[in-house]
Amino acid sequence: MIPVTKTFFPPIKEYHCQVQRIWDNQWLTNRGELVKELEANLKAELGVTNITLTTNGTLPLQIALKVLAGGEVITTPFSYVATTSAIVWEHCTPVFVDIHPEYLTIDETKIESAITKKTTAILATHVFGNPCNVEEIEGIARKYNLKVIYDAAHCYGVKYKGESIFNYGDVSTCSFHATKLFHTGEGGAMFCRDEDLNHKLFYSHNFGHNGPEDFYGVGINAKMSELQAAMGLSVLPYMNKILEARKKIVDFYNENLDFSKLQKLKIRERTNWNYSYYPVIFENEAKLLNVKKELNEQEIYPRRYFYPSLNLLDYVNRDRMPVSENIASRVLCLPLYKELEPEVLFKIIKSL
Ligand SMILES: *Cc1c(COP(=O)(O)O)cnc(C)c1O
């Protein structure tokens, strides 16, 4: 069976060594040695000022919204469901703005007309690791005094204009889920350059604690455990190899697919991309379904990321988003992972 992605498993001996440290320390969670080490290593690797590790990539979205937003939040309909559900879960109202037909990120030219007196924030996704137009969005946010949160779940290792994409927005979040590029099994992170805001995010992820008997404010439990950090520390040394292998597969698709009838993702200018997904956009849904069926018959399982368009969820106000709905009906993510074999790649190319 060929899935759309395969979790990277580090050599078990290396994982054992990390887990042994947990036993030696007799310390399982609450910012132990391994979580602190993983934070330091990621900070150095990514070039970010602050990082708070979390138990998944959804809680940091909820925490950022809780701390920064209320009322209406402008957001993208083309993302994983967690982007929208986090807004609704935090009792805010998602206000969708359609996407750019080639970059697939929120269409910044349509944001201003969606702003009302109730708007407090913009929550946009750098979808497939492709950066939003961060400059334009920052300009709009400044003009209307809005906060900017980026769902950067797909963005491990992405740089924009030579700098980590996590350094943009008031807060950026990432997911370290097993299906993501860098993973800790389940896990995630939030990134924030402002020290005061970072402090607030940090205590919010640990029940609001200020020492054992005092509290800064309301909080929740979103802490990463030592067990998760052990996986992260074992995976991290392999990231360059993983990225290299994925680049080769992406290059192969780029060189061998026939783009006269297929559209590929347009990566924003001046981006160092991370080869996180390989979406292709068909001429129509019927063609997508045909290819999907043919591949499934060969036990190859590409995925319809992202389908359906999130404005069509039954718990949101279903404003039409023509571009997002149209793209969502035609986009298919092809298998992409380090161990993917050339024979399989040829089969996929042939079907397409
Ligand atoms: C994976 C993902 C999330 C959620 O991350 P988890 O770690 O699974 O909680 C949020 N947003 C996007 C865009 C994602 O792809």
Short mmCIF file of C-alpha atoms and ligand atoms in Angstrom, two decimals:
data_model
loop_
_atom_site.label_atom_id
_atom_site.label_comp_id
_atom_site.label_asym_id
_atom_site.label_seq_id
_atom_site.Cartn_x
_atom_site.Cartn_y
_atom_site.Cartn_z
CA MET A 1 0.00 0.00 0.00
CA ILE A 2 1.37 3.41 -1.00
CA PRO A 3 -0.04 6.18 1.22
CA VAL A 4 0.18 9.93 0.57
CA THR A 5 2.82 10.17 3.30
CA LYS A 6 4.73 7.84 5.59
CA THR A 7 5.92 8.72 9.08
CA PHE A 8 9.70 8.79 9.45
CA PHE A 9 10.89 6.34 12.12
CA PRO A 10 14.38 7.10 13.45
CA PRO A 11 16.62 4.09 14.29
CA ILE A 12 15.09 2.56 17.41
CA LYS A 13 18.47 2.51 19.21
CA GLU A 14 18.65 6.28 18.99
CA TYR A 15 15.13 6.57 20.34
CA HIS A 16 16.04 4.17 23.18
CA CYS A 17 18.98 6.41 24.13
CA GLN A 18 16.66 9.41 24.45
CA VAL A 19 14.08 7.41 26.42
CA GLN A 20 16.87 6.13 28.71
CA ARG A 21 17.55 9.75 29.68
CA ILE A 22 13.92 10.06 30.82
CA TRP A 23 14.32 6.98 33.03
CA ASP A 24 17.63 8.29 34.37
CA ASN A 25 16.01 11.64 35.19
CA GLN A 26 12.80 10.04 36.51
CA TRP A 27 11.03 13.03 34.93
CA LEU A 28 8.16 12.57 32.44
CA THR A 29 6.67 15.99 31.83
CA ASN A 30 6.51 19.67 32.99
CA ARG A 31 9.52 21.04 31.09
CA GLY A 32 12.08 18.37 31.68
CA GLU A 33 15.55 18.25 30.22
CA LEU A 34 14.44 16.80 26.86
CA VAL A 35 11.76 19.40 26.15
CA LYS A 36 14.22 22.18 26.97
CA GLU A 37 16.87 20.60 24.76
CA LEU A 38 14.46 20.17 21.86
CA GLU A 39 13.40 23.82 22.22
CA ALA A 40 17.02 24.97 22.15
CA ASN A 41 17.86 22.77 19.14
CA LEU A 42 14.81 23.93 17.19
CA LYS A 43 15.52 27.57 17.98
CA ALA A 44 19.04 27.21 16.61
CA GLU A 45 17.97 25.12 13.61
CA LEU A 46 15.09 27.40 12.59
CA GLY A 47 16.46 30.79 13.60
CA VAL A 48 13.55 31.90 15.79
CA THR A 49 13.59 34.05 18.94
CA ASN A 50 11.03 32.20 21.04
CA ILE A 51 9.42 28.79 20.85
CA THR A 52 6.96 27.05 23.16
CA LEU A 53 6.51 23.35 22.51
CA THR A 54 2.98 22.02 22.78
CA THR A 55 1.25 18.66 22.85
CA ASN A 56 -0.23 19.12 19.35
CA GLY A 57 -0.67 21.75 16.63
CA THR A 58 -4.30 22.61 17.39
CA LEU A 59 -3.97 23.85 20.99
CA PRO A 60 -1.53 26.65 20.02
CA LEU A 61 -4.15 27.93 17.56
CA GLN A 62 -6.74 27.91 20.33
CA ILE A 63 -4.37 29.60 22.78
CA ALA A 64 -3.40 32.30 20.26
CA LEU A 65 -7.07 32.96 19.52
CA LYS A 66 -7.97 33.01 23.23
CA VAL A 67 -5.19 35.52 23.97
CA LEU A 68 -5.54 37.75 20.89
CA ALA A 69 -8.97 37.43 19.31
CA GLY A 70 -12.72 37.66 19.91
CA GLY A 71 -15.79 38.42 17.78
CA GLU A 72 -14.97 37.92 14.12
CA VAL A 73 -11.80 36.32 12.79
CA ILE A 74 -10.94 36.57 9.11
CA THR A 75 -9.69 33.24 7.81
CA THR A 76 -9.04 31.02 4.81
CA PRO A 77 -11.47 28.34 3.58
CA PHE A 78 -8.59 26.29 2.11
CA SER A 79 -6.80 24.57 4.98
CA TYR A 80 -7.11 21.62 7.30
CA VAL A 81 -10.32 21.67 9.36
CA ALA A 82 -8.44 22.59 12.58
CA THR A 83 -7.95 26.17 11.33
CA THR A 84 -11.70 26.75 11.26
CA SER A 85 -12.74 24.49 14.13
CA ALA A 86 -10.28 26.24 16.48
CA ILE A 87 -12.02 29.57 15.74
CA VAL A 88 -15.47 28.12 16.39
CA TRP A 89 -14.24 26.23 19.49
CA GLU A 90 -13.00 29.54 20.94
CA HIS A 91 -16.47 31.09 20.40
CA CYS A 92 -15.28 33.38 17.64
CA THR A 93 -16.98 33.70 14.26
CA PRO A 94 -14.97 32.68 11.21
CA VAL A 95 -15.33 35.14 8.33
CA PHE A 96 -14.00 33.49 5.20
CA VAL A 97 -12.04 35.32 2.53
CA ASP A 98 -11.46 33.46 -0.73
CA ILE A 99 -8.02 32.26 -1.85
CA HIS A 100 -5.59 33.12 -4.63
CA PRO A 101 -6.09 30.60 -7.48
CA GLU A 102 -2.36 29.84 -7.88
CA TYR A 103 -0.72 30.37 -4.48
CA LEU A 104 -3.79 28.84 -2.77
CA THR A 105 -3.27 31.11 0.27
CA ILE A 106 -5.82 33.71 1.44
CA ASP A 107 -6.37 36.40 -1.22
CA GLU A 108 -5.05 39.48 0.57
CA THR A 109 -6.79 41.80 -1.92
CA LYS A 110 -10.16 40.59 -0.59
CA ILE A 111 -9.42 40.97 3.12
CA GLU A 112 -10.29 44.66 3.59
CA SER A 113 -13.86 44.30 2.33
CA ALA A 114 -14.48 41.53 4.89
CA ILE A 115 -13.43 43.66 7.89
CA THR A 116 -16.22 44.88 10.19
CA LYS A 117 -16.30 46.61 13.60
CA LYS A 118 -16.26 43.16 15.18
CA THR A 119 -13.10 41.94 13.43
CA THR A 120 -10.22 41.39 15.82
CA ALA A 121 -7.81 39.11 14.00
CA ILE A 122 -6.71 37.37 10.82
CA LEU A 123 -5.94 33.63 11.01
CA ALA A 124 -4.36 32.55 7.74
CA THR A 125 -2.64 29.31 6.70
CA HIS A 126 0.65 29.08 4.80
CA VAL A 127 -0.95 26.20 2.95
CA PHE A 128 1.35 23.33 1.85
CA GLY A 129 4.20 25.42 3.30
CA ASN A 130 3.57 28.20 0.75
CA PRO A 131 3.77 31.59 2.50
CA CYS A 132 0.82 34.00 2.50
CA ASN A 133 1.50 37.52 1.27
CA VAL A 134 2.81 38.44 4.72
CA GLU A 135 3.72 42.05 3.85
CA GLU A 136 0.25 42.96 2.56
CA ILE A 137 -1.43 41.19 5.47
CA GLU A 138 0.76 43.02 7.97
CA GLY A 139 -0.11 46.35 6.31
CA ILE A 140 -3.85 45.66 6.54
CA ALA A 141 -3.53 44.47 10.14
CA ARG A 142 -1.70 47.66 11.10
CA LYS A 143 -4.23 49.89 9.33
CA TYR A 144 -7.22 48.28 11.09
CA ASN A 145 -5.47 47.37 14.35
CA LEU A 146 -5.94 43.62 13.91
CA LYS A 147 -3.85 40.74 15.22
CA VAL A 148 -2.28 38.25 12.83
CA ILE A 149 -2.03 34.55 13.62
CA TYR A 150 -0.46 32.18 11.10
CA ASP A 151 -1.36 28.53 11.01
CA ALA A 152 2.09 27.41 9.89
CA ALA A 153 1.40 23.72 10.56
CA HIS A 154 3.01 22.76 7.23
CA CYS A 155 6.00 25.09 7.51
CA TYR A 156 8.84 23.30 9.27
CA GLY A 157 12.01 24.65 7.62
CA VAL A 158 10.30 27.17 5.32
CA LYS A 159 12.15 30.44 4.86
CA TYR A 160 10.80 33.59 3.31
CA LYS A 161 13.26 36.30 2.26
CA GLY A 162 15.96 34.35 4.08
CA GLU A 163 14.14 34.26 7.39
CA SER A 164 12.05 31.58 9.11
CA ILE A 165 8.39 31.97 8.12
CA PHE A 166 7.62 31.38 11.83
CA ASN A 167 8.96 34.89 12.51
CA TYR A 168 5.97 36.52 10.80
CA GLY A 169 2.65 37.52 12.36
CA ASP A 170 1.95 38.17 16.05
CA VAL A 171 1.97 34.40 16.58
CA SER A 172 2.78 31.46 14.30
CA THR A 173 1.93 27.88 15.14
CA CYS A 174 3.28 24.59 13.84
CA SER A 175 2.22 20.95 14.04
CA PHE A 176 4.61 18.11 14.78
CA HIS A 177 2.01 15.41 14.13
CA ALA A 178 3.28 12.07 12.80
CA THR A 179 2.11 12.97 9.28
CA LYS A 180 3.97 16.27 9.23
CA LEU A 181 7.51 16.88 7.99
CA PHE A 182 9.21 17.07 11.40
CA HIS A 183 7.33 15.14 14.05
CA THR A 184 7.18 14.17 17.72
CA GLY A 185 4.36 11.63 17.24
CA GLU A 186 1.81 14.19 18.37
CA GLY A 187 3.14 17.66 19.02
CA GLY A 188 3.37 21.25 17.99
CA ALA A 189 4.76 24.67 18.78
CA MET A 190 3.99 28.35 18.95
CA PHE A 191 6.39 31.10 17.91
CA CYS A 192 6.23 34.74 18.96
CA ARG A 193 8.80 37.54 18.74
CA ASP A 194 7.16 39.91 21.24
CA GLU A 195 8.43 39.09 24.75
CA ASP A 196 5.27 40.16 26.64
CA LEU A 197 2.96 38.28 24.32
CA ASN A 198 5.28 35.28 24.36
CA HIS A 199 5.13 35.24 28.16
CA LYS A 200 1.33 35.28 28.04
CA LEU A 201 1.23 32.43 25.51
CA PHE A 202 3.71 30.49 27.62
CA TYR A 203 1.78 30.68 30.88
CA SER A 204 -1.50 30.04 29.02
CA HIS A 205 -0.12 26.68 27.88
CA ASN A 206 0.61 25.70 31.50
CA PHE A 207 -2.66 26.42 33.37
CA GLY A 208 -1.63 30.08 33.89
CA HIS A 209 0.91 29.06 36.55
CA ASN A 210 3.26 31.62 38.09
CA GLY A 211 5.11 29.20 40.35
CA PRO A 212 3.31 26.47 42.30
CA GLU A 213 0.88 28.66 44.25
CA ASP A 214 0.22 31.71 42.10
CA PHE A 215 -1.38 32.35 38.70
CA TYR A 216 -0.88 35.02 36.06
CA GLY A 217 -4.28 34.34 34.49
CA VAL A 218 -6.43 31.69 32.91
CA GLY A 219 -4.68 28.83 31.15
CA ILE A 220 -5.04 25.37 29.75
CA ASN A 221 -2.77 22.33 29.57
CA ALA A 222 -0.95 22.19 26.24
CA LYS A 223 2.46 21.05 27.47
CA MET A 224 4.66 18.72 25.46
CA SER A 225 5.84 15.69 27.45
CA GLU A 226 9.35 14.25 27.67
CA LEU A 227 8.18 11.20 25.71
CA GLN A 228 7.22 13.38 22.77
CA ALA A 229 10.48 15.34 23.02
CA ALA A 230 12.43 12.03 22.95
CA MET A 231 10.93 11.31 19.52
CA GLY A 232 11.67 14.86 18.36
CA LEU A 233 15.30 14.66 19.45
CA SER A 234 15.64 11.35 17.57
CA VAL A 235 14.04 12.68 14.36
CA LEU A 236 15.71 16.11 14.25
CA PRO A 237 19.21 14.91 13.14
CA TYR A 238 17.59 13.34 10.03
CA MET A 239 15.77 16.44 8.80
CA ASN A 240 18.38 17.44 6.21
CA LYS A 241 18.35 13.94 4.71
CA ILE A 242 14.55 13.90 4.71
CA LEU A 243 14.39 17.26 2.97
CA GLU A 244 16.97 16.19 0.37
CA ALA A 245 15.08 12.98 -0.43
CA ARG A 246 11.79 14.84 -0.74
CA LYS A 247 13.33 17.47 -3.01
CA LYS A 248 14.42 14.69 -5.38
CA ILE A 249 10.86 13.35 -5.58
CA VAL A 250 9.40 16.81 -6.10
CA ASP A 251 11.96 17.46 -8.86
CA PHE A 252 11.01 14.15 -10.46
CA TYR A 253 7.30 15.03 -10.47
CA ASN A 254 8.11 18.48 -11.82
CA GLU A 255 10.21 17.05 -14.64
CA ASN A 256 7.95 14.17 -15.63
CA LEU A 257 4.36 15.30 -15.23
CA ASP A 258 2.60 16.87 -18.21
CA PHE A 259 1.56 20.34 -17.08
CA SER A 260 -0.35 21.13 -20.26
CA LYS A 261 -3.42 19.73 -18.48
CA LEU A 262 -2.41 19.94 -14.84
CA GLN A 263 -1.76 22.92 -12.63
CA LYS A 264 0.97 22.81 -10.01
CA LEU A 265 1.33 24.85 -6.85
CA LYS A 266 2.90 28.24 -7.47
CA ILE A 267 5.42 28.85 -4.72
CA ARG A 268 5.65 32.45 -3.58
CA GLU A 269 8.70 34.33 -4.85
CA ARG A 270 11.74 34.42 -2.53
CA THR A 271 10.64 31.33 -0.61
CA ASN A 272 12.86 28.43 0.43
CA TRP A 273 10.18 25.81 0.34
CA ASN A 274 10.17 22.54 2.34
CA TYR A 275 8.72 20.00 -0.17
CA SER A 276 5.98 19.22 2.32
CA TYR A 277 3.19 18.28 -0.13
CA TYR A 278 2.79 17.71 -3.85
CA PRO A 279 -0.64 18.99 -4.85
CA VAL A 280 -1.77 18.83 -8.49
CA ILE A 281 -4.90 20.55 -9.76
CA PHE A 282 -6.90 18.77 -12.47
CA GLU A 283 -9.02 20.38 -15.19
CA ASN A 284 -12.17 19.11 -13.50
CA GLU A 285 -13.33 16.88 -10.66
CA ALA A 286 -14.25 13.99 -12.98
CA LYS A 287 -10.64 13.69 -14.14
CA LEU A 288 -9.42 13.78 -10.55
CA LEU A 289 -11.81 11.00 -9.57
CA ASN A 290 -10.72 8.89 -12.56
CA VAL A 291 -7.04 9.15 -11.69
CA LYS A 292 -7.74 8.55 -8.00
CA LYS A 293 -9.70 5.40 -8.85
CA GLU A 294 -7.00 4.13 -11.18
CA LEU A 295 -4.30 4.73 -8.55
CA ASN A 296 -6.39 3.16 -5.78
CA GLU A 297 -6.70 0.02 -7.94
CA GLN A 298 -2.89 -0.17 -7.83
CA GLU A 299 -3.00 0.36 -4.06
CA ILE A 300 -1.70 3.92 -4.34
CA TYR A 301 -3.63 6.33 -2.15
CA PRO A 302 -3.22 10.03 -2.92
CA ARG A 303 -5.37 12.33 -0.73
CA ARG A 304 -7.83 15.10 -1.48
CA TYR A 305 -6.07 17.81 0.56
CA PHE A 306 -7.98 20.00 1.18
CA TYR A 307 -11.53 18.91 0.54
CA PRO A 308 -14.19 20.09 1.18
CA SER A 309 -13.65 23.83 1.22
CA LEU A 310 -14.08 24.82 4.89
CA ASN A 311 -16.81 27.40 4.23
CA LEU A 312 -19.05 24.38 3.48
CA LEU A 313 -18.76 22.87 6.98
CA ASP A 314 -22.19 22.62 8.51
CA TYR A 315 -21.24 24.60 11.65
CA VAL A 316 -20.21 27.81 9.86
CA ASN A 317 -22.15 30.39 7.92
CA ARG A 318 -21.89 29.02 4.43
CA ASP A 319 -20.87 32.06 2.37
CA ARG A 320 -19.85 31.00 -1.11
CA MET A 321 -16.10 30.94 -1.82
CA PRO A 322 -15.96 30.23 -5.56
CA VAL A 323 -12.18 29.93 -5.95
CA SER A 324 -11.64 27.76 -2.88
CA GLU A 325 -14.62 25.50 -3.66
CA ASN A 326 -13.44 25.12 -7.22
CA ILE A 327 -9.82 24.34 -6.28
CA ALA A 328 -10.90 21.99 -3.47
CA SER A 329 -12.92 19.95 -5.97
CA ARG A 330 -9.91 19.55 -8.30
CA VAL A 331 -6.84 19.22 -6.07
CA LEU A 332 -5.11 15.95 -5.22
CA CYS A 333 -1.94 15.50 -3.16
CA LEU A 334 0.38 12.87 -4.60
CA PRO A 335 2.43 10.48 -2.46
CA LEU A 336 5.57 12.17 -1.16
CA TYR A 337 7.93 10.67 1.41
CA LYS A 338 11.58 9.78 1.76
CA GLU A 339 11.32 6.05 0.92
CA LEU A 340 9.04 6.40 -2.13
CA GLU A 341 10.41 4.16 -4.88
CA PRO A 342 11.02 5.07 -8.55
CA GLU A 343 8.73 2.24 -9.81
CA VAL A 344 5.85 3.72 -7.86
CA LEU A 345 6.66 7.19 -9.15
CA PHE A 346 6.54 5.87 -12.72
CA LYS A 347 3.13 4.27 -12.09
CA ILE A 348 1.80 7.56 -10.73
CA ILE A 349 3.19 9.58 -13.64
CA LYS A 350 1.69 7.08 -16.10
CA SER A 351 -1.79 7.27 -14.56
CA LEU A 352 -1.73 11.03 -14.57
C1 LIG B 1 -2.08 19.21 10.92
C2 LIG B 1 -2.71 20.56 10.92
C3 LIG B 1 -3.22 21.16 12.09
C4 LIG B 1 -3.38 20.41 13.36
O1 LIG B 1 -2.25 19.94 13.91
P1 LIG B 1 -2.29 18.73 14.97
O2 LIG B 1 -0.89 18.64 15.43
O3 LIG B 1 -2.77 17.51 14.24
O4 LIG B 1 -3.22 19.14 16.07
C5 LIG B 1 -3.66 22.47 12.01
N1 LIG B 1 -3.65 23.15 10.86
C6 LIG B 1 -3.21 22.61 9.71
C7 LIG B 1 -3.21 23.43 8.46
C8 LIG B 1 -2.75 21.28 9.69
O5 LIG B 1 -2.37 20.72 8.54
#
